[in-house]
């Protein structure tokens, strides 16, 4: 049963520290998405990639956030420096990339910035 | 403007009751896709259904059924004989084929509480 995996599942850090979240998309999927979920804002799209190229990162605060896909099996989301307002659950999702496809979500990384 | 509206923030029912979750969407695209996801207390988003704009047939999967009506831009989700395990937040989402390729617009979610 293919699944999207994310690490770490939980992260507690102090303000100012760098945070790196990792995602392994489903094998064969060529579209990857990063979302942030908070009670106030709901699900927000931060960035998405197709064939490892960033297609849209307009939802991401550029000064502190960065997203990359070093290879087809790994996507990363970094926050540097982290702030308390970044506390949220960060989801990665992947899709086959053949159009308006279903996105399959990972379990999320719960980030707490103190 | 909100592309996907889930007006019901929270619904509480007693086990075995039927419950309908509403979803209204807005798009100018003629080709689009609608989705429902379930987010149980564990937190993971679980895909439930995908429906394209050319297929208005209702769909039934066990206790779950979906009613797609283009005339009212709605894609409602009904759970028949609800169970405690159905307690979750349910999200409706829209993907437009032409304007924002593969981008999803999620509704704000409806929290369903099923009490024993």
PDB file of C-alpha atoms in Angstrom:
ATOM      1  CA  UNK A   1       0.000   0.000   0.000  1.00  0.00           C
ATOM      2  CA  UNK A   2       1.912   3.026  -1.285  1.00  0.00           C
ATOM      3  CA  UNK A   3       1.902   6.046   0.999  1.00  0.00           C
ATOM      4  CA  UNK A   4       3.466   9.422   1.308  1.00  0.00           C
ATOM      5  CA  UNK A   5       5.887   9.522   4.211  1.00  0.00           C
ATOM      6  CA  UNK A   6       6.954  12.542   6.191  1.00  0.00           C
ATOM      7  CA  UNK A   7       9.632  13.067   8.790  1.00  0.00           C
ATOM      8  CA  UNK A   8       9.729  14.077  11.518  1.00  0.00           C
ATOM      9  CA  UNK A   9       6.169  13.552  12.696  1.00  0.00           C
ATOM     10  CA  UNK A  10       6.621  16.013  15.526  1.00  0.00           C
ATOM     11  CA  UNK A  11       9.108  18.797  16.011  1.00  0.00           C
ATOM     12  CA  UNK A  12       9.508  21.205  18.887  1.00  0.00           C
ATOM     13  CA  UNK A  13      12.069  23.922  18.451  1.00  0.00           C
ATOM     14  CA  UNK A  14      12.950  27.334  19.716  1.00  0.00           C
ATOM     15  CA  UNK A  15      12.422  30.549  17.857  1.00  0.00           C
ATOM     16  CA  UNK A  16      15.270  31.323  15.511  1.00  0.00           C
ATOM     17  CA  UNK A  17      16.237  27.733  14.859  1.00  0.00           C
ATOM     18  CA  UNK A  18      16.260  26.136  11.438  1.00  0.00           C
ATOM     19  CA  UNK A  19      13.634  23.502  10.773  1.00  0.00           C
ATOM     20  CA  UNK A  20      13.767  20.969   7.957  1.00  0.00           C
ATOM     21  CA  UNK A  21      10.828  18.773   7.076  1.00  0.00           C
ATOM     22  CA  UNK A  22      11.130  15.900   4.640  1.00  0.00           C
ATOM     23  CA  UNK A  23       8.694  14.139   2.404  1.00  0.00           C
ATOM     24  CA  UNK A  24       8.935  11.022   0.315  1.00  0.00           C
ATOM     25  CA  UNK A  25       6.224  11.036  -2.353  1.00  0.00           C
ATOM     26  CA  UNK A  26       4.578   7.893  -3.628  1.00  0.00           C
ATOM     27  CA  UNK A  27       6.866   6.171  -6.091  1.00  0.00           C
ATOM     28  CA  UNK A  28       5.995   7.223  -9.613  1.00  0.00           C
ATOM     29  CA  UNK A  29       4.190  10.386  -8.589  1.00  0.00           C
ATOM     30  CA  UNK A  30       5.691  13.465 -10.188  1.00  0.00           C
ATOM     31  CA  UNK A  31       3.687  16.196  -8.476  1.00  0.00           C
ATOM     32  CA  UNK A  32       4.408  17.203  -4.899  1.00  0.00           C
ATOM     33  CA  UNK A  33       2.591  19.707  -2.737  1.00  0.00           C
ATOM     34  CA  UNK A  34       3.317  21.337   0.603  1.00  0.00           C
ATOM     35  CA  UNK A  35       0.436  22.560   2.746  1.00  0.00           C
ATOM     36  CA  UNK A  36       0.191  24.184   6.130  1.00  0.00           C
ATOM     37  CA  UNK A  37      -2.813  23.675   8.368  1.00  0.00           C
ATOM     38  CA  UNK A  38      -3.749  25.930  11.242  1.00  0.00           C
ATOM     39  CA  UNK A  39      -6.987  26.440  13.080  1.00  0.00           C
ATOM     40  CA  UNK A  40      -7.226  30.019  11.901  1.00  0.00           C
ATOM     41  CA  UNK A  41      -6.274  29.633   8.250  1.00  0.00           C
ATOM     42  CA  UNK A  42      -7.249  26.076   7.510  1.00  0.00           C
ATOM     43  CA  UNK A  43      -5.318  24.354   4.737  1.00  0.00           C
ATOM     44  CA  UNK A  44      -2.988  26.663   2.855  1.00  0.00           C
ATOM     45  CA  UNK A  45      -0.972  25.674  -0.188  1.00  0.00           C
ATOM     46  CA  UNK A  46       2.638  26.700   0.297  1.00  0.00           C
ATOM     47  CA  UNK A  47       4.290  25.251  -2.789  1.00  0.00           C
ATOM     48  CA  UNK A  48       4.009  22.687  -5.473  1.00  0.00           C
ATOM     49  CA  UNK A  49       6.358  20.894  -7.784  1.00  0.00           C
ATOM     50  CA  UNK A  50       5.953  19.029 -11.008  1.00  0.00           C
ATOM     51  CA  UNK A  51       8.775  16.823 -12.205  1.00  0.00           C
ATOM     52  CA  UNK A  52      10.885  18.378  -9.426  1.00  0.00           C
ATOM     53  CA  UNK A  53      10.441  21.905 -10.793  1.00  0.00           C
ATOM     54  CA  UNK A  54       8.628  24.458  -8.640  1.00  0.00           C
ATOM     55  CA  UNK A  55       5.388  25.509 -10.332  1.00  0.00           C
ATOM     56  CA  UNK A  56       3.949  27.699  -7.667  1.00  0.00           C
ATOM     57  CA  UNK A  57       5.365  28.865  -4.356  1.00  0.00           C
ATOM     58  CA  UNK A  58       3.317  32.025  -4.070  1.00  0.00           C
ATOM     59  CA  UNK A  59       1.778  30.837  -0.823  1.00  0.00           C
ATOM     60  CA  UNK A  60       5.107  30.612   0.899  1.00  0.00           C
ATOM     61  CA  UNK A  61       6.769  33.409   2.897  1.00  0.00           C
ATOM     62  CA  UNK A  62       9.887  33.779   0.796  1.00  0.00           C
ATOM     63  CA  UNK A  63      12.060  35.406   3.387  1.00  0.00           C
ATOM     64  CA  UNK A  64      12.169  32.413   5.677  1.00  0.00           C
ATOM     65  CA  UNK A  65      10.706  29.432   3.836  1.00  0.00           C
ATOM     66  CA  UNK A  66      12.262  27.407   1.067  1.00  0.00           C
ATOM     67  CA  UNK A  67      11.153  24.258  -0.704  1.00  0.00           C
ATOM     68  CA  UNK A  68      13.206  21.949  -2.875  1.00  0.00           C
ATOM     69  CA  UNK A  69      13.173  18.571  -4.530  1.00  0.00           C
ATOM     70  CA  UNK A  70      16.748  17.312  -4.607  1.00  0.00           C
ATOM     71  CA  UNK A  71      15.545  14.177  -6.351  1.00  0.00           C
ATOM     72  CA  UNK A  72      12.319  12.454  -7.301  1.00  0.00           C
ATOM     73  CA  UNK A  73      12.094  10.636  -3.986  1.00  0.00           C
ATOM     74  CA  UNK A  74      12.659  13.551  -1.647  1.00  0.00           C
ATOM     75  CA  UNK A  75      11.034  16.918  -1.098  1.00  0.00           C
ATOM     76  CA  UNK A  76      12.142  19.281   1.645  1.00  0.00           C
ATOM     77  CA  UNK A  77      10.620  22.303   3.310  1.00  0.00           C
ATOM     78  CA  UNK A  78      12.899  24.509   5.355  1.00  0.00           C
ATOM     79  CA  UNK A  79      12.155  27.351   7.689  1.00  0.00           C
ATOM     80  CA  UNK A  80      15.018  29.588   8.712  1.00  0.00           C
ATOM     81  CA  UNK A  81      14.704  31.272  11.122  1.00  0.00           C
ATOM     82  CA  UNK A  82      11.584  29.768  12.633  1.00  0.00           C
ATOM     83  CA  UNK A  83       9.037  31.893  14.489  1.00  0.00           C
ATOM     84  CA  UNK A  84       6.207  30.997  16.871  1.00  0.00           C
ATOM     85  CA  UNK A  85       3.650  31.870  14.182  1.00  0.00           C
ATOM     86  CA  UNK A  86       5.046  29.018  12.090  1.00  0.00           C
ATOM     87  CA  UNK A  87       3.596  26.529  14.541  1.00  0.00           C
ATOM     88  CA  UNK A  88       1.237  24.376  12.502  1.00  0.00           C
ATOM     89  CA  UNK A  89       0.857  20.981  10.888  1.00  0.00           C
ATOM     90  CA  UNK A  90       2.699  20.747   7.603  1.00  0.00           C
ATOM     91  CA  UNK A  91       1.418  18.276   5.077  1.00  0.00           C
ATOM     92  CA  UNK A  92       3.066  16.914   2.004  1.00  0.00           C
ATOM     93  CA  UNK A  93       0.946  15.426  -0.769  1.00  0.00           C
ATOM     94  CA  UNK A  94       1.797  13.781  -4.045  1.00  0.00           C
ATOM     95  CA  UNK A  95      -0.087  13.028  -7.229  1.00  0.00           C
ATOM     96  CA  UNK A  96       0.453  11.234 -10.529  1.00  0.00           C
ATOM     97  CA  UNK A  97       0.649  14.592 -12.265  1.00  0.00           C
ATOM     98  CA  UNK A  98      -1.504  13.727 -15.257  1.00  0.00           C
ATOM     99  CA  UNK A  99      -3.969  16.562 -14.735  1.00  0.00           C
ATOM    100  CA  UNK A 100      -6.394  17.376 -11.972  1.00  0.00           C
ATOM    101  CA  UNK A 101      -5.424  14.296 -10.102  1.00  0.00           C
ATOM    102  CA  UNK A 102      -6.133  13.117  -6.653  1.00  0.00           C
ATOM    103  CA  UNK A 103      -3.576  14.287  -4.153  1.00  0.00           C
ATOM    104  CA  UNK A 104      -2.491  11.742  -1.582  1.00  0.00           C
ATOM    105  CA  UNK A 105      -1.455  13.183   1.722  1.00  0.00           C
ATOM    106  CA  UNK A 106       1.230  12.206   4.152  1.00  0.00           C
ATOM    107  CA  UNK A 107       0.637  12.040   7.914  1.00  0.00           C
ATOM    108  CA  UNK A 108       1.950  15.554   8.460  1.00  0.00           C
ATOM    109  CA  UNK A 109       4.648  17.127  10.616  1.00  0.00           C
ATOM    110  CA  UNK A 110       3.385  18.898  13.704  1.00  0.00           C
ATOM    111  CA  UNK A 111       5.699  21.832  14.309  1.00  0.00           C
ATOM    112  CA  UNK A 112       5.800  23.787  17.533  1.00  0.00           C
ATOM    113  CA  UNK A 113       8.035  26.822  17.716  1.00  0.00           C
ATOM    114  CA  UNK A 114       8.535  28.126  21.237  1.00  0.00           C
TER     115      UNK A 114
ATOM    116  CA  UNK B   1     -13.853  35.022  -3.188  1.00  0.00           C
ATOM    117  CA  UNK B   2     -14.135  31.623  -1.658  1.00  0.00           C
ATOM    118  CA  UNK B   3     -14.110  28.943  -4.337  1.00  0.00           C
ATOM    119  CA  UNK B   4     -15.313  26.198  -2.034  1.00  0.00           C
ATOM    120  CA  UNK B   5     -17.748  26.875   0.758  1.00  0.00           C
ATOM    121  CA  UNK B   6     -18.594  24.477   3.515  1.00  0.00           C
ATOM    122  CA  UNK B   7     -21.094  26.453   5.497  1.00  0.00           C
ATOM    123  CA  UNK B   8     -21.492  23.889   8.260  1.00  0.00           C
ATOM    124  CA  UNK B   9     -18.655  24.391  10.683  1.00  0.00           C
ATOM    125  CA  UNK B  10     -19.644  21.600  13.013  1.00  0.00           C
ATOM    126  CA  UNK B  11     -22.401  18.991  13.098  1.00  0.00           C
ATOM    127  CA  UNK B  12     -23.306  16.659  15.923  1.00  0.00           C
ATOM    128  CA  UNK B  13     -25.450  13.580  15.433  1.00  0.00           C
ATOM    129  CA  UNK B  14     -26.262  10.466  17.346  1.00  0.00           C
ATOM    130  CA  UNK B  15     -25.021   7.158  16.031  1.00  0.00           C
ATOM    131  CA  UNK B  16     -27.211   5.621  13.303  1.00  0.00           C
ATOM    132  CA  UNK B  17     -28.543   8.964  12.176  1.00  0.00           C
ATOM    133  CA  UNK B  18     -28.035  10.028   8.580  1.00  0.00           C
ATOM    134  CA  UNK B  19     -26.067  13.211   8.034  1.00  0.00           C
ATOM    135  CA  UNK B  20     -25.379  15.366   4.983  1.00  0.00           C
ATOM    136  CA  UNK B  21     -22.355  17.584   4.634  1.00  0.00           C
ATOM    137  CA  UNK B  22     -22.784  20.460   2.234  1.00  0.00           C
ATOM    138  CA  UNK B  23     -20.276  21.731  -0.282  1.00  0.00           C
ATOM    139  CA  UNK B  24     -20.829  24.609  -2.685  1.00  0.00           C
ATOM    140  CA  UNK B  25     -18.189  25.566  -5.221  1.00  0.00           C
ATOM    141  CA  UNK B  26     -17.527  28.370  -7.639  1.00  0.00           C
ATOM    142  CA  UNK B  27     -15.677  28.122 -10.933  1.00  0.00           C
ATOM    143  CA  UNK B  28     -15.736  29.479 -14.466  1.00  0.00           C
ATOM    144  CA  UNK B  29     -14.019  26.442 -15.834  1.00  0.00           C
ATOM    145  CA  UNK B  30     -16.092  23.928 -17.749  1.00  0.00           C
ATOM    146  CA  UNK B  31     -13.794  21.087 -16.787  1.00  0.00           C
ATOM    147  CA  UNK B  32     -13.105  20.659 -13.138  1.00  0.00           C
ATOM    148  CA  UNK B  33     -12.871  18.037 -10.442  1.00  0.00           C
ATOM    149  CA  UNK B  34     -14.353  17.803  -7.007  1.00  0.00           C
ATOM    150  CA  UNK B  35     -13.003  15.865  -4.072  1.00  0.00           C
ATOM    151  CA  UNK B  36     -13.863  14.903  -0.545  1.00  0.00           C
ATOM    152  CA  UNK B  37     -11.265  14.138   2.096  1.00  0.00           C
ATOM    153  CA  UNK B  38     -11.655  12.894   5.635  1.00  0.00           C
ATOM    154  CA  UNK B  39      -9.379  14.005   8.463  1.00  0.00           C
ATOM    155  CA  UNK B  40      -9.886  11.786  11.516  1.00  0.00           C
ATOM    156  CA  UNK B  41      -8.503  12.757  14.931  1.00  0.00           C
ATOM    157  CA  UNK B  42      -5.217  11.077  14.006  1.00  0.00           C
ATOM    158  CA  UNK B  43      -4.662  13.975  11.600  1.00  0.00           C
ATOM    159  CA  UNK B  44      -4.015  12.345   8.267  1.00  0.00           C
ATOM    160  CA  UNK B  45      -6.059  13.478   5.277  1.00  0.00           C
ATOM    161  CA  UNK B  46      -7.725  10.504   3.658  1.00  0.00           C
ATOM    162  CA  UNK B  47      -9.019  10.657   0.105  1.00  0.00           C
ATOM    163  CA  UNK B  48     -12.655   9.624  -0.259  1.00  0.00           C
ATOM    164  CA  UNK B  49     -13.838  10.507  -3.748  1.00  0.00           C
ATOM    165  CA  UNK B  50     -13.004  12.342  -6.966  1.00  0.00           C
ATOM    166  CA  UNK B  51     -15.681  13.414  -9.405  1.00  0.00           C
ATOM    167  CA  UNK B  52     -15.295  15.223 -12.719  1.00  0.00           C
ATOM    168  CA  UNK B  53     -17.610  17.948 -13.947  1.00  0.00           C
ATOM    169  CA  UNK B  54     -19.019  15.840 -16.766  1.00  0.00           C
ATOM    170  CA  UNK B  55     -20.274  13.088 -14.540  1.00  0.00           C
ATOM    171  CA  UNK B  56     -23.315  14.100 -12.548  1.00  0.00           C
ATOM    172  CA  UNK B  57     -24.288  10.614 -11.537  1.00  0.00           C
ATOM    173  CA  UNK B  58     -24.639  10.145  -7.854  1.00  0.00           C
ATOM    174  CA  UNK B  59     -22.170   7.765  -6.321  1.00  0.00           C
ATOM    175  CA  UNK B  60     -22.623   5.348  -3.482  1.00  0.00           C
ATOM    176  CA  UNK B  61     -19.901   3.546  -1.602  1.00  0.00           C
ATOM    177  CA  UNK B  62     -21.196   1.570   1.329  1.00  0.00           C
ATOM    178  CA  UNK B  63     -22.701   4.039   3.782  1.00  0.00           C
ATOM    179  CA  UNK B  64     -21.287   6.983   1.871  1.00  0.00           C
ATOM    180  CA  UNK B  65     -23.029   8.710  -0.999  1.00  0.00           C
ATOM    181  CA  UNK B  66     -22.364  11.842  -2.978  1.00  0.00           C
ATOM    182  CA  UNK B  67     -24.809  14.092  -4.776  1.00  0.00           C
ATOM    183  CA  UNK B  68     -23.332  16.283  -7.502  1.00  0.00           C
ATOM    184  CA  UNK B  69     -25.584  18.980  -8.932  1.00  0.00           C
ATOM    185  CA  UNK B  70     -24.071  21.392 -11.426  1.00  0.00           C
ATOM    186  CA  UNK B  71     -27.247  23.488 -11.478  1.00  0.00           C
ATOM    187  CA  UNK B  72     -26.645  24.484  -7.869  1.00  0.00           C
ATOM    188  CA  UNK B  73     -22.843  24.083  -7.906  1.00  0.00           C
ATOM    189  CA  UNK B  74     -23.036  21.645  -5.073  1.00  0.00           C
ATOM    190  CA  UNK B  75     -21.336  18.388  -4.229  1.00  0.00           C
ATOM    191  CA  UNK B  76     -22.900  17.128  -1.043  1.00  0.00           C
ATOM    192  CA  UNK B  77     -21.816  14.135   0.974  1.00  0.00           C
ATOM    193  CA  UNK B  78     -24.212  11.931   2.919  1.00  0.00           C
ATOM    194  CA  UNK B  79     -23.318   9.362   5.532  1.00  0.00           C
ATOM    195  CA  UNK B  80     -26.072   6.871   6.168  1.00  0.00           C
ATOM    196  CA  UNK B  81     -26.412   5.236   9.574  1.00  0.00           C
ATOM    197  CA  UNK B  82     -23.493   7.173  10.985  1.00  0.00           C
ATOM    198  CA  UNK B  83     -20.994   5.528  13.298  1.00  0.00           C
ATOM    199  CA  UNK B  84     -18.648   6.872  15.927  1.00  0.00           C
ATOM    200  CA  UNK B  85     -15.732   6.116  13.607  1.00  0.00           C
ATOM    201  CA  UNK B  86     -17.147   8.653  11.161  1.00  0.00           C
ATOM    202  CA  UNK B  87     -16.224  11.416  13.590  1.00  0.00           C
ATOM    203  CA  UNK B  88     -13.746  13.570  11.716  1.00  0.00           C
ATOM    204  CA  UNK B  89     -13.310  16.795   9.827  1.00  0.00           C
ATOM    205  CA  UNK B  90     -14.423  16.496   6.229  1.00  0.00           C
ATOM    206  CA  UNK B  91     -13.012  18.685   3.498  1.00  0.00           C
ATOM    207  CA  UNK B  92     -14.393  19.379   0.076  1.00  0.00           C
ATOM    208  CA  UNK B  93     -11.959  20.514  -2.624  1.00  0.00           C
ATOM    209  CA  UNK B  94     -12.062  21.833  -6.169  1.00  0.00           C
ATOM    210  CA  UNK B  95      -9.454  21.505  -8.893  1.00  0.00           C
ATOM    211  CA  UNK B  96      -9.810  23.453 -12.100  1.00  0.00           C
ATOM    212  CA  UNK B  97      -8.378  21.948 -15.251  1.00  0.00           C
ATOM    213  CA  UNK B  98      -7.671  25.132 -17.126  1.00  0.00           C
ATOM    214  CA  UNK B  99      -6.839  27.981 -14.813  1.00  0.00           C
ATOM    215  CA  UNK B 100      -4.709  26.522 -12.078  1.00  0.00           C
ATOM    216  CA  UNK B 101      -3.386  23.242 -13.156  1.00  0.00           C
ATOM    217  CA  UNK B 102      -3.588  20.722 -10.357  1.00  0.00           C
ATOM    218  CA  UNK B 103      -4.091  23.376  -7.702  1.00  0.00           C
ATOM    219  CA  UNK B 104      -6.672  22.436  -5.109  1.00  0.00           C
ATOM    220  CA  UNK B 105      -9.016  24.853  -3.445  1.00  0.00           C
ATOM    221  CA  UNK B 106     -10.102  23.442  -0.120  1.00  0.00           C
ATOM    222  CA  UNK B 107     -13.153  24.378   1.851  1.00  0.00           C
ATOM    223  CA  UNK B 108     -12.785  25.230   5.506  1.00  0.00           C
ATOM    224  CA  UNK B 109     -14.015  21.812   6.572  1.00  0.00           C
ATOM    225  CA  UNK B 110     -16.977  20.470   8.500  1.00  0.00           C
ATOM    226  CA  UNK B 111     -16.345  18.791  11.819  1.00  0.00           C
ATOM    227  CA  UNK B 112     -18.655  15.838  12.328  1.00  0.00           C
ATOM    228  CA  UNK B 113     -19.223  14.526  15.829  1.00  0.00           C
ATOM    229  CA  UNK B 114     -21.016  11.204  16.028  1.00  0.00           C
ATOM    230  CA  UNK B 115     -22.091  10.384  19.557  1.00  0.00           C
ATOM    231  CA  UNK B 116     -22.833   6.880  20.745  1.00  0.00           C
TER     232      UNK B 116
END
